[in-house]
Amino acid sequence: MKTLKPRRPHGRWIYYILYEDILWPCPVKWEWEENFEAWLPFYYSPTLEFVAGDPAKAIKVTRPQTPGLQPKRLEYA
């Protein structure tokens, strides 16, 4: 019987790596790995290699919620 895999982590994720004394934010693409039976974060490194990262070090990007700031709405005349 086919085993069900958990849902892919939703939202935008960033993986930060230190390369040549610069902290690089690398966008993450989650891919299912059968060997680990888990979603692993893959990212393009500054050297343009597609690398698998540690899931515990991937950071979810959230939109900052500023109090008192209303979302922009279109007004019609």
mmCIF file of C-alpha atoms in Angstrom:
data_model
loop_
_atom_site.group_PDB
_atom_site.id
_atom_site.type_symbol
_atom_site.label_atom_id
_atom_site.label_comp_id
_atom_site.label_asym_id
_atom_site.label_seq_id
_atom_site.Cartn_x
_atom_site.Cartn_y
_atom_site.Cartn_z
ATOM 1 C CA MET A 1 0.000 0.000 0.000
ATOM 2 C CA LYS A 2 1.220 3.502 -0.809
ATOM 3 C CA THR A 3 2.336 5.466 2.247
ATOM 4 C CA LEU A 4 0.990 8.981 2.574
ATOM 5 C CA LYS A 5 3.493 11.776 2.883
ATOM 6 C CA PRO A 6 2.843 14.870 5.010
ATOM 7 C CA ARG A 7 2.004 18.178 3.392
ATOM 8 C CA ARG A 8 4.801 20.312 2.037
ATOM 9 C CA PRO A 9 5.637 23.263 4.314
ATOM 10 C CA HIS A 10 3.665 26.235 2.989
ATOM 11 C CA GLY A 11 4.775 29.834 2.700
ATOM 12 C CA ARG A 12 8.097 31.396 1.737
ATOM 13 C CA TRP A 13 11.244 30.017 3.342
ATOM 14 C CA ILE A 14 14.833 31.325 3.437
ATOM 15 C CA TYR A 15 18.050 29.460 4.213
ATOM 16 C CA TYR A 16 20.902 31.682 5.416
ATOM 17 C CA ILE A 17 24.471 30.558 4.756
ATOM 18 C CA LEU A 18 27.811 32.200 5.452
ATOM 19 C CA TYR A 19 29.941 32.387 2.313
ATOM 20 C CA GLU A 20 33.095 34.500 1.992
ATOM 21 C CA ASP A 21 32.230 36.374 5.218
ATOM 22 C CA ILE A 22 28.824 37.407 3.849
ATOM 23 C CA LEU A 23 25.503 36.120 5.174
ATOM 24 C CA TRP A 24 23.545 35.078 2.074
ATOM 25 C CA PRO A 25 19.743 34.627 2.088
ATOM 26 C CA CYS A 26 18.886 31.757 -0.266
ATOM 27 C CA PRO A 27 15.243 31.034 -1.219
ATOM 28 C CA VAL A 28 14.176 27.481 -0.362
ATOM 29 C CA LYS A 29 12.371 24.978 -2.562
ATOM 30 C CA TRP A 30 10.969 22.033 -0.584
ATOM 31 C CA GLU A 31 11.330 18.609 -2.208
ATOM 32 C CA TRP A 32 10.232 15.193 -1.000
ATOM 33 C CA GLU A 33 13.079 12.748 -0.373
ATOM 34 C CA GLU A 34 12.046 9.090 -0.291
ATOM 35 C CA ASN A 35 15.249 7.986 1.486
ATOM 36 C CA PHE A 36 14.536 10.245 4.472
ATOM 37 C CA GLU A 37 10.732 10.114 4.108
ATOM 38 C CA ALA A 38 10.649 13.866 4.727
ATOM 39 C CA TRP A 39 10.505 17.232 2.984
ATOM 40 C CA LEU A 40 14.004 18.694 2.672
ATOM 41 C CA PRO A 41 14.872 22.320 1.922
ATOM 42 C CA PHE A 42 16.879 22.762 -1.271
ATOM 43 C CA TYR A 43 18.398 26.107 -2.189
ATOM 44 C CA TYR A 44 20.758 27.647 -4.727
ATOM 45 C CA SER A 45 24.022 28.594 -3.056
ATOM 46 C CA PRO A 46 25.967 31.735 -4.061
ATOM 47 C CA THR A 47 28.083 29.440 -6.271
ATOM 48 C CA LEU A 48 24.826 28.415 -8.056
ATOM 49 C CA GLU A 49 24.865 24.844 -6.764
ATOM 50 C CA PHE A 50 21.512 23.246 -5.872
ATOM 51 C CA VAL A 51 22.115 22.077 -2.302
ATOM 52 C CA ALA A 52 20.039 20.245 0.323
ATOM 53 C CA GLY A 53 19.970 21.965 3.690
ATOM 54 C CA ASP A 54 19.103 21.136 7.281
ATOM 55 C CA PRO A 55 15.307 21.520 7.771
ATOM 56 C CA ALA A 56 15.860 22.900 11.283
ATOM 57 C CA LYS A 57 17.843 25.848 9.857
ATOM 58 C CA ALA A 58 15.279 26.940 7.255
ATOM 59 C CA ILE A 59 13.462 30.110 8.316
ATOM 60 C CA LYS A 60 9.905 30.963 7.318
ATOM 61 C CA VAL A 61 9.427 34.465 5.917
ATOM 62 C CA THR A 62 6.531 36.321 7.516
ATOM 63 C CA ARG A 63 5.070 39.651 6.580
ATOM 64 C CA PRO A 64 5.618 42.182 9.384
ATOM 65 C CA GLN A 65 2.366 43.250 10.998
ATOM 66 C CA THR A 66 2.569 46.969 11.746
ATOM 67 C CA PRO A 67 -0.071 48.088 14.258
ATOM 68 C CA GLY A 68 -2.311 50.829 12.922
ATOM 69 C CA LEU A 69 -1.326 50.213 9.303
ATOM 70 C CA GLN A 70 -4.420 49.425 7.261
ATOM 71 C CA PRO A 71 -4.178 47.278 4.145
ATOM 72 C CA LYS A 72 -4.285 49.306 0.947
ATOM 73 C CA ARG A 73 -7.778 49.321 -0.528
ATOM 74 C CA LEU A 74 -9.016 50.613 -3.825
ATOM 75 C CA GLU A 75 -11.595 53.387 -3.625
ATOM 76 C CA TYR A 76 -14.098 54.010 -6.344
ATOM 77 C CA ALA A 77 -15.575 57.457 -7.039
#
